[in-house]
Each structure stands twice: as structure tokens, then as C-alpha cells.
Short mmCIF file of C-alpha atoms in Angstrom, two decimals:
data_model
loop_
_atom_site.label_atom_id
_atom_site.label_comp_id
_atom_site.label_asym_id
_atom_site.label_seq_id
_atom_site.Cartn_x
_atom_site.Cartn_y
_atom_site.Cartn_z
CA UNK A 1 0.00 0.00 0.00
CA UNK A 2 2.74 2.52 0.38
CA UNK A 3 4.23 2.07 -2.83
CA UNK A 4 0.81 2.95 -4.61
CA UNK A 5 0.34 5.60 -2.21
CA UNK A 6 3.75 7.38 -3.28
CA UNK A 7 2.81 6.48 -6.39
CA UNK A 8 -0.53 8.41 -6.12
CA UNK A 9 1.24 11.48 -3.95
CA UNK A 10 3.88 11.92 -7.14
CA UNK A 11 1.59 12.55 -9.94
CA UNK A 12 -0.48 14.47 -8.17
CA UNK A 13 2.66 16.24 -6.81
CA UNK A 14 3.94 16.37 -10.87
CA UNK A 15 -0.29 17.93 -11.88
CA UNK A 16 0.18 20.91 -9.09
CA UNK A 17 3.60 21.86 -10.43
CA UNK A 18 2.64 22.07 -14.11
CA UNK A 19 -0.62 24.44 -12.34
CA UNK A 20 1.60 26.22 -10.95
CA UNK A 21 3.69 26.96 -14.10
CA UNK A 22 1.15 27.96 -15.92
CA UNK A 23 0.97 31.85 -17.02
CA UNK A 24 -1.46 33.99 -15.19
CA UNK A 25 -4.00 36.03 -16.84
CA UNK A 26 -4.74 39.55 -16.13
CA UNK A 27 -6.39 39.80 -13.00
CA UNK A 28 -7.66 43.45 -12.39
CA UNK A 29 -7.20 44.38 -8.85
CA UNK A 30 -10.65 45.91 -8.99
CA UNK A 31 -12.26 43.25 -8.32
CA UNK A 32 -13.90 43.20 -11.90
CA UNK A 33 -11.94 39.81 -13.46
CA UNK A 34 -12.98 36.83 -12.70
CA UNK A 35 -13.50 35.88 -8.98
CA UNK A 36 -13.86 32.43 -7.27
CA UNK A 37 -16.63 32.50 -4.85
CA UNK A 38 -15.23 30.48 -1.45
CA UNK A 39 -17.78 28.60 0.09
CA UNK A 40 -16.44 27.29 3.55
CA UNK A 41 -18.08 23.91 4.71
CA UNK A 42 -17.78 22.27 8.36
CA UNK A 43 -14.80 19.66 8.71
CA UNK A 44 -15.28 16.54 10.70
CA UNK A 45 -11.78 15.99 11.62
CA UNK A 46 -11.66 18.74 13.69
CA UNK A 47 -15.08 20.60 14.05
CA UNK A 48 -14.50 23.66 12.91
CA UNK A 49 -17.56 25.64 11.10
CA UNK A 50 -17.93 27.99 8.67
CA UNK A 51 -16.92 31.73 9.88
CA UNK A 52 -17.05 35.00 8.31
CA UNK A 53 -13.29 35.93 6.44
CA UNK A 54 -12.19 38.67 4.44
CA UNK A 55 -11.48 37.81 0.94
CA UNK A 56 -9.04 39.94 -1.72
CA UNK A 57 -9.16 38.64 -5.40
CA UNK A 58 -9.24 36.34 -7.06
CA UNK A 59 -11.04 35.10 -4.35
CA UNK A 60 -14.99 36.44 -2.93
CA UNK A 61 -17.13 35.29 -0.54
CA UNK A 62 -20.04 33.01 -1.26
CA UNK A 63 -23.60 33.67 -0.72
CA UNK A 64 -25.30 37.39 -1.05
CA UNK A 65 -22.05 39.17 -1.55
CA UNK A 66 -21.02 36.38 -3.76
CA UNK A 67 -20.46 37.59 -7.79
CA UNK A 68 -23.36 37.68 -9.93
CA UNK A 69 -21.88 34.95 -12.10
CA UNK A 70 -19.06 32.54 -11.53
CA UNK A 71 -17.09 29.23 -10.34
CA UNK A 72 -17.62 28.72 -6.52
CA UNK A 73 -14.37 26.66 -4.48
CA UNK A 74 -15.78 24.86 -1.86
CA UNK A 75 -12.96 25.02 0.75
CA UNK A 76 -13.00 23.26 4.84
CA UNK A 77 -13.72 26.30 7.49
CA UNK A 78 -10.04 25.48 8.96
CA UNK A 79 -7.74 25.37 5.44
CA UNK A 80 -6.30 27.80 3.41
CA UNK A 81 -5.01 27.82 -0.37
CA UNK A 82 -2.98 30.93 -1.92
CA UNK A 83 -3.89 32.90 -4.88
CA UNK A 84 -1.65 31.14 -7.38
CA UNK A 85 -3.34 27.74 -6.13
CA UNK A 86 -6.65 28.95 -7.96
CA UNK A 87 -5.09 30.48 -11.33
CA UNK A 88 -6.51 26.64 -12.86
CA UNK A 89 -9.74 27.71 -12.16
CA UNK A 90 -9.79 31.38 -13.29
CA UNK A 91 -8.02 30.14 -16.53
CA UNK A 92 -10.67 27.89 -17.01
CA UNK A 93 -13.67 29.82 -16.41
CA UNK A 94 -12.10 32.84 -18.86
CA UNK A 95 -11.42 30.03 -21.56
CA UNK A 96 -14.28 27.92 -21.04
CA UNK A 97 -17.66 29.99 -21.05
CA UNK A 98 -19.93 27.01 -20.10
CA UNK A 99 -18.09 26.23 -17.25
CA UNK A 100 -17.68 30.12 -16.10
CA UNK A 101 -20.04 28.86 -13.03
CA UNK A 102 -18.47 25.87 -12.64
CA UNK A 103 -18.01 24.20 -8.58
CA UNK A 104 -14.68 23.31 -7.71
CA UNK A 105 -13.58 21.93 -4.35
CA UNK A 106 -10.14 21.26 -2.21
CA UNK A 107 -8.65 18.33 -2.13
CA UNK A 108 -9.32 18.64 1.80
CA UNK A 109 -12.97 18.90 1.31
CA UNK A 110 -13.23 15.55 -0.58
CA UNK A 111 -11.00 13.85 1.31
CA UNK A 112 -12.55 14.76 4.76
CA UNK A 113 -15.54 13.69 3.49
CA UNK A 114 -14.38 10.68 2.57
CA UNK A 115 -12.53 9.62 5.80
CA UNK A 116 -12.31 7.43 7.38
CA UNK A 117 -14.40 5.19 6.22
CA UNK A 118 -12.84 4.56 2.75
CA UNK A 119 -9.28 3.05 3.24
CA UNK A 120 -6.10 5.81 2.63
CA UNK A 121 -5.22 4.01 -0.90
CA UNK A 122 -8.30 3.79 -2.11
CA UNK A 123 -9.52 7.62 -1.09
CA UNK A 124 -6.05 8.96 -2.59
CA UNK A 125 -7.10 7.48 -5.98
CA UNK A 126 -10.38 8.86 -5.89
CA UNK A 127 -9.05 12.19 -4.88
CA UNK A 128 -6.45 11.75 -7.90
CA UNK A 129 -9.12 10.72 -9.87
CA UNK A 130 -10.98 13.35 -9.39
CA UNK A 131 -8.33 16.87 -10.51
CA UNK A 132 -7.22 14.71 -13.62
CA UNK A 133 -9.54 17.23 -15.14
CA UNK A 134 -7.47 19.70 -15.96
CA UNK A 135 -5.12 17.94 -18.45
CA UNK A 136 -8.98 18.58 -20.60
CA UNK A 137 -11.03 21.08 -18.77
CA UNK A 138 -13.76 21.55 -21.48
CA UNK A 139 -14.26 17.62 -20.49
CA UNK A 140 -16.10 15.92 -17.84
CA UNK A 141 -13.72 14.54 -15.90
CA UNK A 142 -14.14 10.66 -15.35
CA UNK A 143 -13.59 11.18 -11.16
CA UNK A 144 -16.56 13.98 -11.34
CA UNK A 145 -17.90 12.21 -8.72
CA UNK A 146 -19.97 13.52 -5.52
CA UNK A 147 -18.44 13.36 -2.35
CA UNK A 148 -20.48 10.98 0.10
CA UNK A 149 -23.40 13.64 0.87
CA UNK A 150 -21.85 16.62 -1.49
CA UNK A 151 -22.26 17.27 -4.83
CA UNK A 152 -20.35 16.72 -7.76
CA UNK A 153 -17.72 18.96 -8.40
CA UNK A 154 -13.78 19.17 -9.95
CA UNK A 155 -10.86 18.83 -7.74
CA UNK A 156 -8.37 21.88 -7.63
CA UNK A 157 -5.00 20.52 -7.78
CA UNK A 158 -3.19 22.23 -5.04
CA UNK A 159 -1.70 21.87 -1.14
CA UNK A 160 -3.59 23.45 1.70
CA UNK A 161 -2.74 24.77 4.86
CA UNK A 162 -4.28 25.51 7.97
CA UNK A 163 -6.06 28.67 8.80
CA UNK A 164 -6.41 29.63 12.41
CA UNK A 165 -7.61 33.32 12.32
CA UNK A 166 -5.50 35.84 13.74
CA UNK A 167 -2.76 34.23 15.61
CA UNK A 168 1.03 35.02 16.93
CA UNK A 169 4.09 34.43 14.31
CA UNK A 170 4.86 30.72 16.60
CA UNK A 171 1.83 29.73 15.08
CA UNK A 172 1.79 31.47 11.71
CA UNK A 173 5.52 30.19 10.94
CA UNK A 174 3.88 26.82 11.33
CA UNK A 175 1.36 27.18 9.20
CA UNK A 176 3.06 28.68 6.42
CA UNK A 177 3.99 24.96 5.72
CA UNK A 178 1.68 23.81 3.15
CA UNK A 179 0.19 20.06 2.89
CA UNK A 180 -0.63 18.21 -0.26
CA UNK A 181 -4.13 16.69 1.22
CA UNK A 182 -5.12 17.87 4.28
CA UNK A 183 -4.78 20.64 7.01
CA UNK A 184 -4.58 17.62 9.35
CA UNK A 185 -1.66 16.15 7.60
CA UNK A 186 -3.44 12.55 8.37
CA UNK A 187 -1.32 10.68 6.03
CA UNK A 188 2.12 9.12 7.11
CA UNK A 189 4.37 11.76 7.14
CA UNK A 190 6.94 10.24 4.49
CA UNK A 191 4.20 10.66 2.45
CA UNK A 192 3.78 14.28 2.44
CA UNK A 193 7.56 14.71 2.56
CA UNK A 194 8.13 12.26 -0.87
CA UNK A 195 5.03 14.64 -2.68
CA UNK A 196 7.32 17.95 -1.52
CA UNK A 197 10.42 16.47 -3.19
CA UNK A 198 8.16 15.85 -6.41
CA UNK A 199 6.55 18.81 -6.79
CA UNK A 200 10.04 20.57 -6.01
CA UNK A 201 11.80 18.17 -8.70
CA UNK A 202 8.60 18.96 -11.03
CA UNK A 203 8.64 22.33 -10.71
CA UNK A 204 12.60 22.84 -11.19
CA UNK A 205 12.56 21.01 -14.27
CA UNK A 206 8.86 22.47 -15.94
CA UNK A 207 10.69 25.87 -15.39
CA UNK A 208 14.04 24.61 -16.94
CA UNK A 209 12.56 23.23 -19.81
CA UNK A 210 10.16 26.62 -20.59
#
């Protein structure tokens, strides 16, 4: 089981880095580009609930303030992501106008929901699965599948961190460490590390070869 785990953690370490190097579009600072609509959603790991956040762009909060039209990132109350981590999303929505409202979701969100009653192997290769949509975005993805009580959505392929609200730099310095699955880092830890040295090799030789 560890072998196919690593397996699973390096090409979806290998799928983040070629994200990341990606160019950006224009994103007016306006708030008038496309935004991604964050819609939090309770995590049963560790209880926490939705709360009220203040969001810069790309990203906007869901709900009444949410934009008129577009994609919506479902996202656990107690992770983070970075701006870059979306730019999949905003690419697609710009290129794509029938999927300009599309519902994403972290990689966090699907896997919380499916732990722990689906076995770690078996959940990574749903969660795998599921982001392989972005080698074809105008495609439905074959792991467009709903989350046990969710609905279906794509999986952004990116690392997560934990967010805490305001805390003291101890705590932020610690957090600043991102996580390929989960804010709770429930995976063996040589796990985690072996998808870091991926993405780092990925990303090092995407950029060489550009």
C-alpha cells in the first residue's frame, strides 16, 4: 500500500507543479476579473464551522455578496489555499464559457468527506481521480464524482494549509507549511515529505525546460 500511495502522492505532486507553471492572466485588482466565490463547509476531523473571512481577489465570498456569475471553491472552514493555487480555475472559467459557473472543491474537502471510512489508498485514488480534469477542462472529468453527501464537483490541484484566524508568528511560521491533502496532515508523514520532493523536482525542471 505505500508504494501505490507514493505512487498516487507523485503525480499528483507532478499535476500541481505544471498548475503552478502555468501563465497567469490579467487579474484586475478591482475586483472586476474573474473571482472564485469560497464557500467554507464544516470539517469533521476537527469541528470547525464555517466563519465570516475577508477575501481579496481572485477570491470572494459566497452567498449574497457572492459575484453575480461565476465558479464557486468549496474550501474546509479550517484550510487555506494561496492565490496562485486557484489560477486553474480562473483560466478555465475565462477560456471555457460554459463552465464560467463551474463548482470546484479542495482536495481537503473531498477527502474529509471521505474519511475514514474509505481506506487511505483507495480515497487517494479517488481524490487523484478526481483533478485529472485539468489535463482537458472543457471535459467531464471521469472522477466527477460527488463526495459521500456533497455534490459533484472538480478537484483543484493544489496543497492546503491551515487557517487559524489571527494568531502570533509561533503559530503562523507553522502554518506557512503547506500540505498536499489535508490541514490535518493525516497521512504518514513520508508521504507528504516524498510529494514535496516531487513537486520541487517537477517544478525545477517544468521551469528549466520553458
Amino acid at each position: 500500500m505505500a508504494d501505490e500511495l507514493r505512487e498516487r502522492a507523485a503525480a499528483m505532486a507532478r499535476r500541481e507543479a505544471a498548475a503552478q507553471l502555468r501563465p497567469a492572466p490579467f487579474v484586475p485588482t478591482d475586483g472586476t476579473g474573474t473571482l472564485v466565490a469560497v464557500r467554507l463547509v464544516a470539517c469533521r476531523s476537527c469541528g470547525a464551522r464555517p466563519r465570516e473571512r475577508h477575501w481579496t481577489p481572485p477570491f470572494a465570498p459566497a452567498g449574497a455578496e457572492a459575484p453575480a456569475r461565476g465558479p464557486v471553491l468549496a474550501m474546509l472552514a479550517c484550510e487555506a489555499v494561496t492565490a496562485r493555487a486557484v489560477l486553474p480555475i480562473v483560466r478555465t472559467a475565462e477560456r471555457f464559457p460554459e463552465l464560467r459557473e463551474a463548482r470546484f472543491r479542495t482536495r481537503a474537502v473531498l477527502w474529509d468527506a471521505l474519511s475514514p471510512a474509505t481506506p487511505p489508498a483507495e480515497a487517494l485514488a479517488l481524490v487523484d481521480a478526481s483533478e485529472r480534469w485539468i489535463d482537458a477542462p472543457g471535459e467531464t472529468p471521469d472522477g466527477e464524482a460527488a463526495a459521500p453527501g456533497g455534490e459533484a464537483a472538480r478537484t483543484l490541484p493544489a496543497s492546503t494549509r491551515p487557517h487559524r484566524g489571527p494568531r502570533g508568528w509561533r503559530w503562523h511560521r507553522a502554518d506557512l507549511v503547506p500540505h498536499f491533502l489535508s490541514p490535518h496532515r493525516n497521512l504518514p508523514t513520508r508521504i507528504g515529505e516524498h510529494y514535496a520532493a516531487e513537486f520541487r523536482r517537477a517544478l525545477r525542471t517544468g521551469h528549466e525546460g520553458s
